[in-house]
Coordinates of C-alpha atoms in Angstrom, one line a residue:
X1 CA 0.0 0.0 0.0
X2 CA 2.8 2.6 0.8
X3 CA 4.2 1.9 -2.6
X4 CA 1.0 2.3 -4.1
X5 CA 0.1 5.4 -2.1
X6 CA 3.8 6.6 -3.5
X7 CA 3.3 6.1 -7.1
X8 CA -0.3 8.1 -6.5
X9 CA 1.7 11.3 -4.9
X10 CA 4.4 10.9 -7.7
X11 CA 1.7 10.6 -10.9
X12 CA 0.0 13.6 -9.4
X13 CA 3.3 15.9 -9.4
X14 CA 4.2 14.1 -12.9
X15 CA 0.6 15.7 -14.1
X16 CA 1.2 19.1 -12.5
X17 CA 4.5 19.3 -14.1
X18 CA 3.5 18.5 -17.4
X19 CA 2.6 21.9 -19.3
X20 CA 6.3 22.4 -18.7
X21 CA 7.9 19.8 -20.5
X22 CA 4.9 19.8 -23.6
X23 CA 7.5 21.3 -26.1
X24 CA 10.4 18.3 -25.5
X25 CA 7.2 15.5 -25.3
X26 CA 6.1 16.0 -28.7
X27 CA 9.3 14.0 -29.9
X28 CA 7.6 11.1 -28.8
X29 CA 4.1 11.9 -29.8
X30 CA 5.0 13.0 -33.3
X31 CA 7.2 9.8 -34.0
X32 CA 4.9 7.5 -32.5
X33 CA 2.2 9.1 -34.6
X34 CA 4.2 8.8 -38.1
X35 CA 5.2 5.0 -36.8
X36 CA 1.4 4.5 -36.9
X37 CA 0.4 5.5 -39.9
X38 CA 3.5 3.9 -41.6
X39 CA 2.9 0.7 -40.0
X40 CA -0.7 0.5 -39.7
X41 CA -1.3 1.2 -43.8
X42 CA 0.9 -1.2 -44.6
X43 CA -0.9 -4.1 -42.7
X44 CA -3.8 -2.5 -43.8
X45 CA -3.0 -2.9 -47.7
X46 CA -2.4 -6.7 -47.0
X47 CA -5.1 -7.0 -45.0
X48 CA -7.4 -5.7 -47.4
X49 CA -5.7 -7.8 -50.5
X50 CA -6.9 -11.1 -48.1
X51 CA -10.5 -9.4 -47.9
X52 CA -10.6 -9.7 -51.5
X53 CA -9.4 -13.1 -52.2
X54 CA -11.2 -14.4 -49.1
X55 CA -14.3 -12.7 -50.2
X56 CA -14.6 -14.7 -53.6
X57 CA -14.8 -18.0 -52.6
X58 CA -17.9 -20.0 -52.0
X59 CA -18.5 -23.7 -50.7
X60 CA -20.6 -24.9 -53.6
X61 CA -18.5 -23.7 -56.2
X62 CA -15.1 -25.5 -57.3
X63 CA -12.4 -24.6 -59.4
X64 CA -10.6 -26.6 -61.7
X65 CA -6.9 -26.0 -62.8
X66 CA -4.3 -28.3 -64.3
X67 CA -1.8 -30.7 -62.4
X68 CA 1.4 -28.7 -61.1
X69 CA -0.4 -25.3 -61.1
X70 CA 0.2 -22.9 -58.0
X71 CA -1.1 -19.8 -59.1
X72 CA -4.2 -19.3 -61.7
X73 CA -2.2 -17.9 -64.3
X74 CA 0.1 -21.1 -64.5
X75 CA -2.6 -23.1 -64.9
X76 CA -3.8 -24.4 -68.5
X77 CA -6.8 -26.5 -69.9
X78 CA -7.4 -27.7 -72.9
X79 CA -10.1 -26.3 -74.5
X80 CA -10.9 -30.4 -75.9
X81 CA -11.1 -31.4 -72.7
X82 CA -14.2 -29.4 -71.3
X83 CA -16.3 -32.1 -73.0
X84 CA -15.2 -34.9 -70.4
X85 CA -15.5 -32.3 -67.5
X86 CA -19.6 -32.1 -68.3
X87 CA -20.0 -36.1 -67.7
X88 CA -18.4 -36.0 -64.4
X89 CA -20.7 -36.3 -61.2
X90 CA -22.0 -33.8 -58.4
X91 CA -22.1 -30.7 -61.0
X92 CA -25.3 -29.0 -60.8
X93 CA -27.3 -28.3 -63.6
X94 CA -28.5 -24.6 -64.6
X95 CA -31.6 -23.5 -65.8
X96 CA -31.3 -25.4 -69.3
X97 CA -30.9 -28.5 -67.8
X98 CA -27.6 -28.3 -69.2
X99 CA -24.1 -29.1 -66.1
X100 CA -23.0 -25.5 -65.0
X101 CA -19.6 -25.3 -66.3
X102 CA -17.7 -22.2 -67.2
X103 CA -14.5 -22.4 -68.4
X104 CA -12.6 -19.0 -67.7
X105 CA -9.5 -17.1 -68.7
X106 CA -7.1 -15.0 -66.9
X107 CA -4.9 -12.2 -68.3
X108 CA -3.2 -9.2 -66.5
X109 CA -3.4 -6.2 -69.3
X110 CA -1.6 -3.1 -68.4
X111 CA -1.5 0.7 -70.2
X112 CA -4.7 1.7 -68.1
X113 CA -4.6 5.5 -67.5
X114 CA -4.5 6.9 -63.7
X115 CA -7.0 8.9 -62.3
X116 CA -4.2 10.7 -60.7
X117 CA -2.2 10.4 -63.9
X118 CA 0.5 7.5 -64.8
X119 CA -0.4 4.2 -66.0
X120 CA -1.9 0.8 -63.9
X121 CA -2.9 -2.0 -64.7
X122 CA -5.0 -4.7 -63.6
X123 CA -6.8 -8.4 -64.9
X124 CA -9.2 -9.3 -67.6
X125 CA -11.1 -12.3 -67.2
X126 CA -13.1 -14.4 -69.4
X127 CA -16.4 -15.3 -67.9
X128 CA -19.2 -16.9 -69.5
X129 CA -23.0 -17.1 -69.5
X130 CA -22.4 -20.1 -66.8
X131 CA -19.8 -17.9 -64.8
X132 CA -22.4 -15.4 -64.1
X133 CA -25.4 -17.9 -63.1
X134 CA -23.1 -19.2 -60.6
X135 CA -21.8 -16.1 -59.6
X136 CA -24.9 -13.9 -58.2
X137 CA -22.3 -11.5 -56.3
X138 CA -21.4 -10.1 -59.2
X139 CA -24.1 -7.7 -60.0
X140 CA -24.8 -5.6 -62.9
X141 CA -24.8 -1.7 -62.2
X142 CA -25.7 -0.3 -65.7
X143 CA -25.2 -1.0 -69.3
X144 CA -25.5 -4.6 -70.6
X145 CA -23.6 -7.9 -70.2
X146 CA -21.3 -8.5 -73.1
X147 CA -22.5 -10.5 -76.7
X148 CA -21.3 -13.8 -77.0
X149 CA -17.5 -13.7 -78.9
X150 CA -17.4 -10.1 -79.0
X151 CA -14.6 -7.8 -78.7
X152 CA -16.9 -6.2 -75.5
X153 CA -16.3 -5.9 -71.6
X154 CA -17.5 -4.7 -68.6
X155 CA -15.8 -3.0 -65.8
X156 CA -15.8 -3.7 -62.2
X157 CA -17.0 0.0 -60.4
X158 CA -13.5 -0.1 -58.2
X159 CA -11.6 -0.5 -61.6
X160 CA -14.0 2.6 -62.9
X161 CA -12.9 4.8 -60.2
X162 CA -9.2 4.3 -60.9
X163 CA -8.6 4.3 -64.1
X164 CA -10.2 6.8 -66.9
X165 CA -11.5 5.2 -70.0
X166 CA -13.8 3.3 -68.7
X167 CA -16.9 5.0 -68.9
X168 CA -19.8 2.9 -71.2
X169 CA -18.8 3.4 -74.9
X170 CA -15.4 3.6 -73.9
X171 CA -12.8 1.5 -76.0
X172 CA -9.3 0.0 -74.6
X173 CA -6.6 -1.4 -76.0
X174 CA -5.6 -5.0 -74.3
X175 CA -1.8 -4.5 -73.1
X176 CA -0.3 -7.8 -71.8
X177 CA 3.1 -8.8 -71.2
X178 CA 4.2 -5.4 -72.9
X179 CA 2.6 -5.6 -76.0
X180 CA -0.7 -4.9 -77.6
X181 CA -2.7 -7.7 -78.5
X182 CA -3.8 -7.5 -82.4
X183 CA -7.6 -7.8 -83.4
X184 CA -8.9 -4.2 -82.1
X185 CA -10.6 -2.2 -79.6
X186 CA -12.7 -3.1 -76.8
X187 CA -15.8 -1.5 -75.9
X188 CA -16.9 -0.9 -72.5
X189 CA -20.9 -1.4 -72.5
X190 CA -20.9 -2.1 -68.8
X191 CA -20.2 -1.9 -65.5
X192 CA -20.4 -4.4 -62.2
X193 CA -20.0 -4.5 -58.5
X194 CA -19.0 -7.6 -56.4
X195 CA -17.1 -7.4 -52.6
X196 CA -14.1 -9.5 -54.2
X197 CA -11.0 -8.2 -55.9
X198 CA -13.0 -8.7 -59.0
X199 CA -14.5 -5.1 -58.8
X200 CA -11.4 -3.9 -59.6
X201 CA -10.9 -6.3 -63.0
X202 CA -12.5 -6.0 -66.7
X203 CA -14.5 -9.1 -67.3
X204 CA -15.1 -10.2 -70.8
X205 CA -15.9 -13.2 -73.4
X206 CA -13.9 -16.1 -72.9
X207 CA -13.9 -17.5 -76.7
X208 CA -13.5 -13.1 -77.9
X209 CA -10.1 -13.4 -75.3
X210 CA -9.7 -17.2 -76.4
X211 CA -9.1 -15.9 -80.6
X212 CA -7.6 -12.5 -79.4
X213 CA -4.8 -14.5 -77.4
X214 CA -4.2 -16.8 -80.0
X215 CA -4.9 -19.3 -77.4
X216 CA -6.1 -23.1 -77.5
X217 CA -6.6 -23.2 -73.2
X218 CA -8.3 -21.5 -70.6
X219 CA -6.9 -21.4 -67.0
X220 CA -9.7 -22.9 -65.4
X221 CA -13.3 -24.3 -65.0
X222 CA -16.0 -23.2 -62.5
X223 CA -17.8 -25.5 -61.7
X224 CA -21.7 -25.7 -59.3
X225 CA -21.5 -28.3 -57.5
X226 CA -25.1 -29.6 -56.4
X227 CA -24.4 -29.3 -52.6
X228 CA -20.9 -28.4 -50.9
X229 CA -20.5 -31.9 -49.9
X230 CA -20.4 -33.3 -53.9
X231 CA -16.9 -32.1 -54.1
X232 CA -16.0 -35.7 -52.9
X233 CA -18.0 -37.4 -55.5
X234 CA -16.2 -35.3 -57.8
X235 CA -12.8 -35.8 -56.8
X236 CA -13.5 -39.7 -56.7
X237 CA -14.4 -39.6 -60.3
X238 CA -11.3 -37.6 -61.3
X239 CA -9.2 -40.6 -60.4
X240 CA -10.4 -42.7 -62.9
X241 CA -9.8 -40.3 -65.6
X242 CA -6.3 -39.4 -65.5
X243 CA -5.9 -38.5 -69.3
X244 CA -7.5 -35.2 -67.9
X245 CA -4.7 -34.0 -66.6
X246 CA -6.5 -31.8 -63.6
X247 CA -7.5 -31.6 -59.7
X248 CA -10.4 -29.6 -58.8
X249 CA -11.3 -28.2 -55.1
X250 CA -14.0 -26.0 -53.4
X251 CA -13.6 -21.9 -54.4
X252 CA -13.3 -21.3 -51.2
X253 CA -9.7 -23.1 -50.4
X254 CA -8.4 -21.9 -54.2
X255 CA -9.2 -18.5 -53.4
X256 CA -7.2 -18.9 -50.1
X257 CA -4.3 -20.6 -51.5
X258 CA -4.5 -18.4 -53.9
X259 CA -3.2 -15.6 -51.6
X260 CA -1.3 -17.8 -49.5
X261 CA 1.1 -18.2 -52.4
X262 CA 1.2 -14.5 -53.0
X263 CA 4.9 -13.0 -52.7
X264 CA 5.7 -11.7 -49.1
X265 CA 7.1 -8.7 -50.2
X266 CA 5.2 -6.4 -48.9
X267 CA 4.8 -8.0 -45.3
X268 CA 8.6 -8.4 -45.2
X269 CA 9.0 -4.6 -46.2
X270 CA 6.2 -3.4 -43.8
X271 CA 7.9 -4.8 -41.2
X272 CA 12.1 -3.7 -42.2
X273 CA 10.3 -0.2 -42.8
X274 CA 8.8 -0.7 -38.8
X275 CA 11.7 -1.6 -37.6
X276 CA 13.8 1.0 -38.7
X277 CA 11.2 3.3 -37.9
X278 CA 11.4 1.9 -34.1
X279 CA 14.8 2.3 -33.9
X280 CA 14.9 6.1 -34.4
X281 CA 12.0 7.2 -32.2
X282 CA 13.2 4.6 -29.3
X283 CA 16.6 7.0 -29.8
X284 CA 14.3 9.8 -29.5
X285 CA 12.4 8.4 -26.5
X286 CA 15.3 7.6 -24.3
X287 CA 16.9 11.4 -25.0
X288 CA 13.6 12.8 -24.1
X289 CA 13.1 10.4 -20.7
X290 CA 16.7 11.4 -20.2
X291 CA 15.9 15.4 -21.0
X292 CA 12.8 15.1 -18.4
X293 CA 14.3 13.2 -15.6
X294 CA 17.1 16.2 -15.6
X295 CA 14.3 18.8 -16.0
X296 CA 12.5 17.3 -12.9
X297 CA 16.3 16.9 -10.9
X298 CA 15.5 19.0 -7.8
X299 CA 12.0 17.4 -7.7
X300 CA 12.8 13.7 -7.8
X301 CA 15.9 14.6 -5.1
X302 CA 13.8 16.1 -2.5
X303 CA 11.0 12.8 -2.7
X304 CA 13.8 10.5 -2.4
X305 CA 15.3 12.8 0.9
X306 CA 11.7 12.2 2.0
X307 CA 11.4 8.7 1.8
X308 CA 10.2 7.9 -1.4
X309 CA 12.0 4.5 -3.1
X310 CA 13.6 4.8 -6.7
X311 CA 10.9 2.4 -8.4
X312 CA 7.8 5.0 -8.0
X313 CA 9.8 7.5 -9.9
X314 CA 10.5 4.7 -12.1
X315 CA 7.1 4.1 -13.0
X316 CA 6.2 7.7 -13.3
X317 CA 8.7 7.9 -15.9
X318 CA 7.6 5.1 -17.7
X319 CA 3.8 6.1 -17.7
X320 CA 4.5 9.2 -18.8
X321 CA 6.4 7.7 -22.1
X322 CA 3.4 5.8 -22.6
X323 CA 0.8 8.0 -22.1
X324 CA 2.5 10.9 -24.7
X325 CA 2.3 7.4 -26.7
X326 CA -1.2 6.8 -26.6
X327 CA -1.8 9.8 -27.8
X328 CA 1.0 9.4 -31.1
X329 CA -0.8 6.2 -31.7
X330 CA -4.4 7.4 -31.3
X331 CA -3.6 10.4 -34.2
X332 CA -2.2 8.2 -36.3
X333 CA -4.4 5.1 -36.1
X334 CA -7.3 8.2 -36.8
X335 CA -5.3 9.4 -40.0
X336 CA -5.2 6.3 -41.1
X337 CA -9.0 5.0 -40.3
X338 CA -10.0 8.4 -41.2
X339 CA -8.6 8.8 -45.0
X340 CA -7.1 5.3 -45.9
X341 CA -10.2 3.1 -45.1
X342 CA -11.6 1.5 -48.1
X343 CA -9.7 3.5 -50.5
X344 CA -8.8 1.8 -53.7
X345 CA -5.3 1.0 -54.2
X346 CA -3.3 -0.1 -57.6
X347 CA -0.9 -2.4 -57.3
X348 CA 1.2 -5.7 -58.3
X349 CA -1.9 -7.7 -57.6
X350 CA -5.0 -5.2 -59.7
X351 CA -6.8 -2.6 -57.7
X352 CA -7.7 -3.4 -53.7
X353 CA -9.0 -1.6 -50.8
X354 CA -7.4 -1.1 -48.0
X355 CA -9.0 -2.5 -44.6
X356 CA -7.9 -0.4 -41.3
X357 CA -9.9 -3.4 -39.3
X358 CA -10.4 -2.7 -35.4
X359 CA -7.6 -5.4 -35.1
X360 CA -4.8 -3.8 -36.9
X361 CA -5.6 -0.5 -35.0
X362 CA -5.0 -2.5 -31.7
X363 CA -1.8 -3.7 -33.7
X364 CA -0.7 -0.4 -34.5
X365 CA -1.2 1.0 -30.9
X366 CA 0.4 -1.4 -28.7
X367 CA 3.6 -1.5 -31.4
X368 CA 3.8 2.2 -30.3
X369 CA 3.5 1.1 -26.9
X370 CA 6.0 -1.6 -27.1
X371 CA 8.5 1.1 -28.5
X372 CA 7.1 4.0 -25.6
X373 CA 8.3 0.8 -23.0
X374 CA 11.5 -0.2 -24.3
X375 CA 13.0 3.6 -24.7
X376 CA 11.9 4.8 -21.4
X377 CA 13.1 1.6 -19.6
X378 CA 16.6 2.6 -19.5
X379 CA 16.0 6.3 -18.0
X380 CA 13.4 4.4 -15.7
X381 CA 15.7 1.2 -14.3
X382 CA 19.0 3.9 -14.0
X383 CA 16.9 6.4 -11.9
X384 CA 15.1 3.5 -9.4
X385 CA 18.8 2.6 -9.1
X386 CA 20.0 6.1 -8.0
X387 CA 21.2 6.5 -4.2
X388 CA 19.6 9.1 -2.8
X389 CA 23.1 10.4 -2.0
X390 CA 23.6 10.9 -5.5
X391 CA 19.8 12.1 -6.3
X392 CA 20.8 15.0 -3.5
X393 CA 24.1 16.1 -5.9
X394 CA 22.9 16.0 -9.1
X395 CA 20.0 18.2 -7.8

């Protein structure tokens, strides 16, 4: 209790002091905040690129991709052997009567113009009639759906608000791999929302991007399944085909591995930039600690004469690290929830939002904690270590 009653007295005269030593404190608060915002947009990117792959998957839809494939775009079908795919079990049948299967391209075009100014890029994707039964999440906003094998697409509404040129009647030139694919312009007669990372991508017609590509393969098959548990059924009969070449799982867990095998460049980098970021304001903090403990000399000496023990002033030190840290962490955290939250981003990967989700903020705050803690340790331990004796002279 006397301990406690000491740490009490000592917070009071910390507060009373305060005003004082404002000027000095906002080292920490500024370089706490920037530490925030640096750190807490970058998790936020990531976390909003796993959103978006995450979102896309659903239990009673699988996708089908060739053997060996890791990623989507490695991945190649035959376009002869979509015939053998129909006859295969557990695939639900649409409203013709006929299996829903939709065989689907990828491409990553590039060239788009900025909003801002500069070019992006992002994916086209060949989705049929089938593609959008099974897919009811993506909803059209205005215009039309493409015609069958024509040279016509629609636009996701993230991918409209980043790029210009994508307004309805709007033509584009497809841009992959550096050069422009022959055949034409494409016209926009649509747009489309969806929660996935597909809002940010053009979809168009598979067999229009099929002849435009000079290709013979698509990337993969959708395929309904007619409950999530005839995924087995349709794994079993995949076995006794093997001249097919392919392995098919639920949408759910390709969409997921998906982004597990995406580069950790970005996580790695989040984190070097945090570090280094850490490194300079813990510098910062322990001059500051140092800068008040001597601003407070005559203070601390006369509670020590008095009977007050070393670790009181200790903690006083140490709380007030972290409180001026709070307070970094809470601006920043703001900025970033404030102006970063769901904006769309263009990058590597297409356009994304970001996510600033209540966990990252928590993230974000106790980091700047953590750093408050270790750069006020030092002044903290070395001053509850002081002999009063020595308190007395330096005063």
């Amino acid at each position: 209790m006397r301990r406690l009653r000491q740490m009490g007295i000592v917070g009071l005269l910390s507060l009373r002091s305060l005003p004082g030593r404002m000027r000095s404190s906002w080292v920490i608060v500024v370089a706490l905040m920037c530490i925030s915002v640096v750190l807490l947009s970058l998790l936020s990117m990531r976390e909003g690129i796993r959103r978006d792959y995450v979102g896309v998957g659903h239990t009673d839809r699988a996708v089908m991709t060739s053997v060996g494939s890791v990623r989507e775009p490695d991945s190649s079908i035959p376009a002869s052997g979509l015939a053998p795919v129909l006859e295969l079990p557990g695939i639900r049948r649409g409203r013709d009567g006929m299996p829903l299967v939709d065989p689907e391209l990828y491409v990553g075009i590039g060239a788009l113009t900025l909003r801002g100014g500069g070019e992006g890029s992002t994916e086209m994707r060949g989705i049929g009639r089938n593609g959008f039964q099974m897919s009811p999440e993506i909803k059209l906003v205005d215009g039309r759906y493409y015609r069958p094998d024509t040279r016509e697409v629609l636009a996701g509404e993230r991918a409209r608000q980043k790029f210009t040129g994508l307004e309805l009647g709007d033509k584009i030139v497809m841009v992959t791999q550096g050069r422009v694919v022959d055949g034409g312009e494409w016209t926009v007669v649509g747009h489309f929302s969806t929660d996935s990372f597909m809002g940010g991508d053009l979809i168009a017609d598979p067999q229009a991007m099929l002849r435009a590509l000079g290709r013979s393969s698509y990337n993969s098959i959708l395929i309904g399944l007619q409950s999530p548990q005839s995924l087995d059924a349709l794994q079993n009969a995949l076995t006794t085909k093997p001249a097919l070449s392919v392995t098919v799982e639920r949408q759910s867990d390709f969409w997921l591995r998906q982004y597990k095998n995406l580069p950790n460049t970005m996580l790695f980098l989040d984190y070097m930039v945090s570090v280094l970021l850490a490194s300079g304001a813990i510098s910062g903090i322990l001059h500051t600690m140092h800068a008040t403990v001597g601003s407070r000399a005559k203070e601390i000496a006369i509670l020590r004469a008095v009977g007050f023990g070393g670790l009181p002033i200790a903690v006083a030190i140490v709380a007030e690290a972290m409180f001026f840290a709070c307070i970094g962490a809470a601006l920043g955290t703001a900025i970033d929830r404030l102006w970063l939250n769901g904006y769309a981003i263009n990058g590597a990967y297409g356009v994304f939002r970001i996510a600033v989700t209540p966990y990252l903020l928590m993230v974000a705050i106790a980091w700047a904690l953590v750093i408050a803690l270790i750069g006020a340790i030092a002044p903290a331990v070395q001053e509850a270590r002081l002999a009063v004796v020595d308190a007395l002279a330096r005063a």
